[in-house]
């Protein structure tokens, strides 16, 4: 028993010194290689232009519509994230706490967007909102609303799963109990207790959603949102030999930057106290 | 004993145990369902109706009958297989990757780097991803030429036009998805539990087998069903890599409802309904597994 | 939070913002394709023309005033499925804007013919920006769209110069341009350029031949198979030899099943690609402009197959007058010449050449497509049916 404790303590000491377990390094490096090598392949292809090896990049950056497109999609992404959070967090919380029998139903609904072809969803939206009382499809603003609505639905699988996993890791019942015994209503419980404890999950969900929105093409095209980033890129000419490679790297990089910004802004106090003991 | 009764009573007030019939609690889900109706159910209604129409617009069940003909059953088999493989393999390695940064004591910056990178990579799919792998591992890819110049002259690149190739490429967005979803669950593992286990003489293996994994299993299962769905619905990447030669459900659907040839959209819609059914069955299976995993947890 | 953490956080934020701002402040340069200077006005008929026979030319498009006014009231025309590098549509659009002062609302450039039809159907009751006014679709879609009531009739001013076989008698659809299937070859990887279909089977081209689409859904790919039939003992009525040829190609390992794009050709992964002459030539130019490898475009010696696309106006077009004006522009001498600059043979080609309305230098740039055959609608439909249903069973790359 002493040997086991000693080895464990040794491992803990090594970790505390910030060295990192050997297996962690192996896994991380393997993962990093798998992710980075294809990106190098793209880069290697994009600089085959002669005589100016960065010609493709210059061509991309020369067009102001590039940044207009990125701005539009980024904004749409932020809106989508906010709306999605406001719908999903209370829903996941409520399902966990009060209506666990409906959990399979809710999960099924949130996974539906995977099996509905986006082109069908988009054309369906147009059909519905071009007749009847709510004619969203005839104006630009209406189409923007439809776009964000569709994107929120697309984000549901990821957002719900991220939030649900986060809720599983904290003791929802005890937290709620504690808050209620101190006199909080539901709104305050959600905003002051649940949301702050879900920070990592919310960030994960936000990343996933933002990436989807910035890269989404089909629905934006069908709804004639040609200012959006991905539709704009397609006008650059999918049959250019080197530009698409440069474009995918640039959008990869810019999206990563956006994520880093969000991560920084979303970083709260690292020393938060975890409420409630083991489940 | 009066205390126990008092506690039970309080618990029942705050969060009553699953009632035999639904109380009004389900009203709390109305906003969610309203939103889904406006932007999901109504458009999908067209899909359902369309699946019962033929090209001329007449009502028919032929589309559903056609589901068992031609390449369609094979396409379903392929899609399910590819999705299962990428869900499990993606889940396992993604879990390890997340564990390495959350629990493995790596420098903090690597963790933020992995999380943010995963955010981007989770959606790096379609033609750019397919081309990225072709430019790296194709016959003239940079890695291929590098390896050849290092002495592996016989190496002619990896043939990605296969089920295995598609699965390997799919990992690029499956790993990050798993990392992002499972990280909070790993963070939820209290250090005290590990220390308590060690104090009682448990080895690392025993800790994981008896403490950590049982706690994490529901979250892992949940993440895997997400990976399954994610892979099931993917289309553009496989299309670019295989030129459509690998029959996958999503590819067959898009060849029926898009493209330059007059096909049968109704059949495509019927296939989508087939996908919905499969998704439903997967969720049923997953829910059963979930219930068993959570049985011992106070729920 | 410690001061150190604070500092790191702000340093990171500033760095990220600095990069973003730097990236955003690149000087705004030219927008997409620069507009070609308007062609010099040349006498289109009269004695002077015969003297400058070597210097044919055309007049700028002058819109009919009444039509222009009606179109201006609508303000914009909505197009769909027009990539800028397909038949020089980029210049078509910018020239149209110049000549008429109208806006062009461009929908999905990657849409297939099926998507265009679906867009009309879904937007039946919608006058908004997502409803297309005009479509450019494969030949088979013309009659079927007319049958479904999705098109409205209009006969452009130059209607009579469009060949009978390439238009609907009642004016619901009409041909716009054609091209011939050719080999696009990356000569840096393939120095020995194949000249005919049979050459593709040679062992030296192992793993190097690819199609630009899926033969079950893409016009270009299907007609490539159809073209191969012509060179292998088939005919316009019998496309089966085309399937057999591709089966041979696949079994020998010469066929690479990935979808070829300009990028994969330039990278050498699909150094031999089969696509329309106009796309291949346009790729050749853009690859050369980027300093990439030299691309050779070869029209096969035998089996020359011409494919036609057709124009139509949506029956539910929100801007019908603008749509008509767009069509008038496309079928004017200038409009047809802009297509020709993109290496497409405009449908009025014979007529334009006979009236000496094409600049000689453009004529010289066009590939030699002598002997190309055009299928009738029936032949095309029959062959398409055969190829799309037979591909899996005949060629069926057995993917593991």
PDB file of N, CA and C in Angstrom, chain C residues 291-322:
ATOM      1  N   UNK C 291       1.256  31.568 -62.199  1.00  0.00           N
ATOM      2  CA  UNK C 291       2.585  31.004 -62.306  1.00  0.00           C
ATOM      3  C   UNK C 291       2.622  29.507 -62.082  1.00  0.00           C
ATOM      4  N   UNK C 292       1.481  28.871 -62.266  1.00  0.00           N
ATOM      5  CA  UNK C 292       1.436  27.432 -62.046  1.00  0.00           C
ATOM      6  C   UNK C 292       1.913  26.667 -63.274  1.00  0.00           C
ATOM      7  N   UNK C 293       1.801  25.350 -63.220  1.00  0.00           N
ATOM      8  CA  UNK C 293       2.286  24.529 -64.331  1.00  0.00           C
ATOM      9  C   UNK C 293       1.488  24.785 -65.607  1.00  0.00           C
ATOM     10  N   UNK C 294       2.080  24.482 -66.743  1.00  0.00           N
ATOM     11  CA  UNK C 294       1.406  24.743 -68.007  1.00  0.00           C
ATOM     12  C   UNK C 294       0.341  23.699 -68.264  1.00  0.00           C
ATOM     13  N   UNK C 295      -0.844  24.183 -68.588  1.00  0.00           N
ATOM     14  CA  UNK C 295      -1.961  23.281 -68.852  1.00  0.00           C
ATOM     15  C   UNK C 295      -2.182  23.206 -70.362  1.00  0.00           C
ATOM     16  N   UNK C 296      -2.306  21.988 -70.866  1.00  0.00           N
ATOM     17  CA  UNK C 296      -2.634  21.823 -72.283  1.00  0.00           C
ATOM     18  C   UNK C 296      -4.092  21.399 -72.385  1.00  0.00           C
ATOM     19  N   UNK C 297      -4.812  21.982 -73.329  1.00  0.00           N
ATOM     20  CA  UNK C 297      -6.211  21.598 -73.528  1.00  0.00           C
ATOM     21  C   UNK C 297      -6.333  20.934 -74.881  1.00  0.00           C
ATOM     22  N   UNK C 298      -6.719  19.666 -74.851  1.00  0.00           N
ATOM     23  CA  UNK C 298      -6.764  18.884 -76.083  1.00  0.00           C
ATOM     24  C   UNK C 298      -8.187  18.446 -76.375  1.00  0.00           C
ATOM     25  N   UNK C 299      -8.694  18.819 -77.553  1.00  0.00           N
ATOM     26  CA  UNK C 299      -9.989  18.284 -77.959  1.00  0.00           C
ATOM     27  C   UNK C 299      -9.706  16.945 -78.611  1.00  0.00           C
ATOM     28  N   UNK C 300     -10.282  15.857 -78.104  1.00  0.00           N
ATOM     29  CA  UNK C 300      -9.915  14.532 -78.606  1.00  0.00           C
ATOM     30  C   UNK C 300     -10.153  14.419 -80.110  1.00  0.00           C
ATOM     31  N   UNK C 301      -9.280  13.643 -80.766  1.00  0.00           N
ATOM     32  CA  UNK C 301      -9.349  13.523 -82.217  1.00  0.00           C
ATOM     33  C   UNK C 301     -10.683  12.922 -82.659  1.00  0.00           C
ATOM     34  N   UNK C 302     -11.164  11.931 -81.911  1.00  0.00           N
ATOM     35  CA  UNK C 302     -12.463  11.367 -82.245  1.00  0.00           C
ATOM     36  C   UNK C 302     -13.378  11.553 -81.041  1.00  0.00           C
ATOM     37  N   UNK C 303     -14.636  11.298 -81.222  1.00  0.00           N
ATOM     38  CA  UNK C 303     -15.556  11.420 -80.096  1.00  0.00           C
ATOM     39  C   UNK C 303     -15.701  12.839 -79.619  1.00  0.00           C
ATOM     40  N   UNK C 304     -16.045  13.733 -80.546  1.00  0.00           N
ATOM     41  CA  UNK C 304     -16.228  15.135 -80.166  1.00  0.00           C
ATOM     42  C   UNK C 304     -17.702  15.373 -79.898  1.00  0.00           C
ATOM     43  N   UNK C 305     -17.972  15.708 -78.653  1.00  0.00           N
ATOM     44  CA  UNK C 305     -19.352  15.806 -78.214  1.00  0.00           C
ATOM     45  C   UNK C 305     -19.649  17.212 -77.740  1.00  0.00           C
ATOM     46  N   UNK C 306     -20.706  17.812 -78.269  1.00  0.00           N
ATOM     47  CA  UNK C 306     -21.054  19.178 -77.884  1.00  0.00           C
ATOM     48  C   UNK C 306     -22.243  19.179 -76.954  1.00  0.00           C
ATOM     49  N   UNK C 307     -22.150  19.947 -75.895  1.00  0.00           N
ATOM     50  CA  UNK C 307     -23.246  20.032 -74.934  1.00  0.00           C
ATOM     51  C   UNK C 307     -23.804  21.435 -74.892  1.00  0.00           C
ATOM     52  N   UNK C 308     -25.135  21.522 -74.895  1.00  0.00           N
ATOM     53  CA  UNK C 308     -25.797  22.825 -74.931  1.00  0.00           C
ATOM     54  C   UNK C 308     -26.467  23.109 -73.595  1.00  0.00           C
ATOM     55  N   UNK C 309     -26.412  24.363 -73.167  1.00  0.00           N
ATOM     56  CA  UNK C 309     -27.192  24.817 -72.015  1.00  0.00           C
ATOM     57  C   UNK C 309     -28.264  25.765 -72.518  1.00  0.00           C
ATOM     58  N   UNK C 310     -29.327  25.926 -71.736  1.00  0.00           N
ATOM     59  CA  UNK C 310     -30.428  26.770 -72.200  1.00  0.00           C
ATOM     60  C   UNK C 310     -30.789  27.841 -71.169  1.00  0.00           C
ATOM     61  N   UNK C 311     -31.368  28.932 -71.684  1.00  0.00           N
ATOM     62  CA  UNK C 311     -31.827  30.035 -70.840  1.00  0.00           C
ATOM     63  C   UNK C 311     -33.339  29.972 -70.686  1.00  0.00           C
ATOM     64  N   UNK C 312     -33.800  30.538 -69.583  1.00  0.00           N
ATOM     65  CA  UNK C 312     -35.245  30.629 -69.397  1.00  0.00           C
ATOM     66  C   UNK C 312     -35.560  31.754 -68.434  1.00  0.00           C
ATOM     67  N   UNK C 313     -36.798  32.257 -68.477  1.00  0.00           N
ATOM     68  CA  UNK C 313     -37.240  33.274 -67.525  1.00  0.00           C
ATOM     69  C   UNK C 313     -38.288  32.637 -66.621  1.00  0.00           C
ATOM     70  N   UNK C 314     -38.144  32.821 -65.336  1.00  0.00           N
ATOM     71  CA  UNK C 314     -39.078  32.221 -64.391  1.00  0.00           C
ATOM     72  C   UNK C 314     -40.475  32.792 -64.568  1.00  0.00           C
ATOM     73  N   UNK C 315     -41.465  31.901 -64.489  1.00  0.00           N
ATOM     74  CA  UNK C 315     -42.855  32.347 -64.617  1.00  0.00           C
ATOM     75  C   UNK C 315     -43.241  33.236 -63.446  1.00  0.00           C
ATOM     76  N   UNK C 316     -42.511  33.115 -62.346  1.00  0.00           N
ATOM     77  CA  UNK C 316     -42.849  33.881 -61.147  1.00  0.00           C
ATOM     78  C   UNK C 316     -41.796  34.949 -60.887  1.00  0.00           C
ATOM     79  N   UNK C 317     -41.086  35.354 -61.939  1.00  0.00           N
ATOM     80  CA  UNK C 317     -39.983  36.296 -61.752  1.00  0.00           C
ATOM     81  C   UNK C 317     -40.469  37.578 -61.108  1.00  0.00           C
ATOM     82  N   UNK C 318     -39.833  38.009 -60.030  1.00  0.00           N
ATOM     83  CA  UNK C 318     -40.222  39.273 -59.408  1.00  0.00           C
ATOM     84  C   UNK C 318     -39.869  40.496 -60.263  1.00  0.00           C
ATOM     85  N   UNK C 319     -38.923  40.310 -61.202  1.00  0.00           N
ATOM     86  CA  UNK C 319     -38.530  41.436 -62.056  1.00  0.00           C
ATOM     87  C   UNK C 319     -38.582  41.011 -63.516  1.00  0.00           C
ATOM     88  N   UNK C 320     -39.777  40.794 -64.060  1.00  0.00           N
ATOM     89  CA  UNK C 320     -39.872  40.231 -65.413  1.00  0.00           C
ATOM     90  C   UNK C 320     -39.263  41.130 -66.487  1.00  0.00           C
ATOM     91  N   UNK C 321     -39.402  42.424 -66.361  1.00  0.00           N
ATOM     92  CA  UNK C 321     -38.855  43.301 -67.402  1.00  0.00           C
ATOM     93  C   UNK C 321     -37.340  43.339 -67.356  1.00  0.00           C
ATOM     94  N   UNK C 322     -36.799  43.365 -66.164  1.00  0.00           N
ATOM     95  CA  UNK C 322     -35.346  43.317 -66.040  1.00  0.00           C
ATOM     96  C   UNK C 322     -34.833  42.004 -66.610  1.00  0.00           C
TER      97      UNK C 322
END
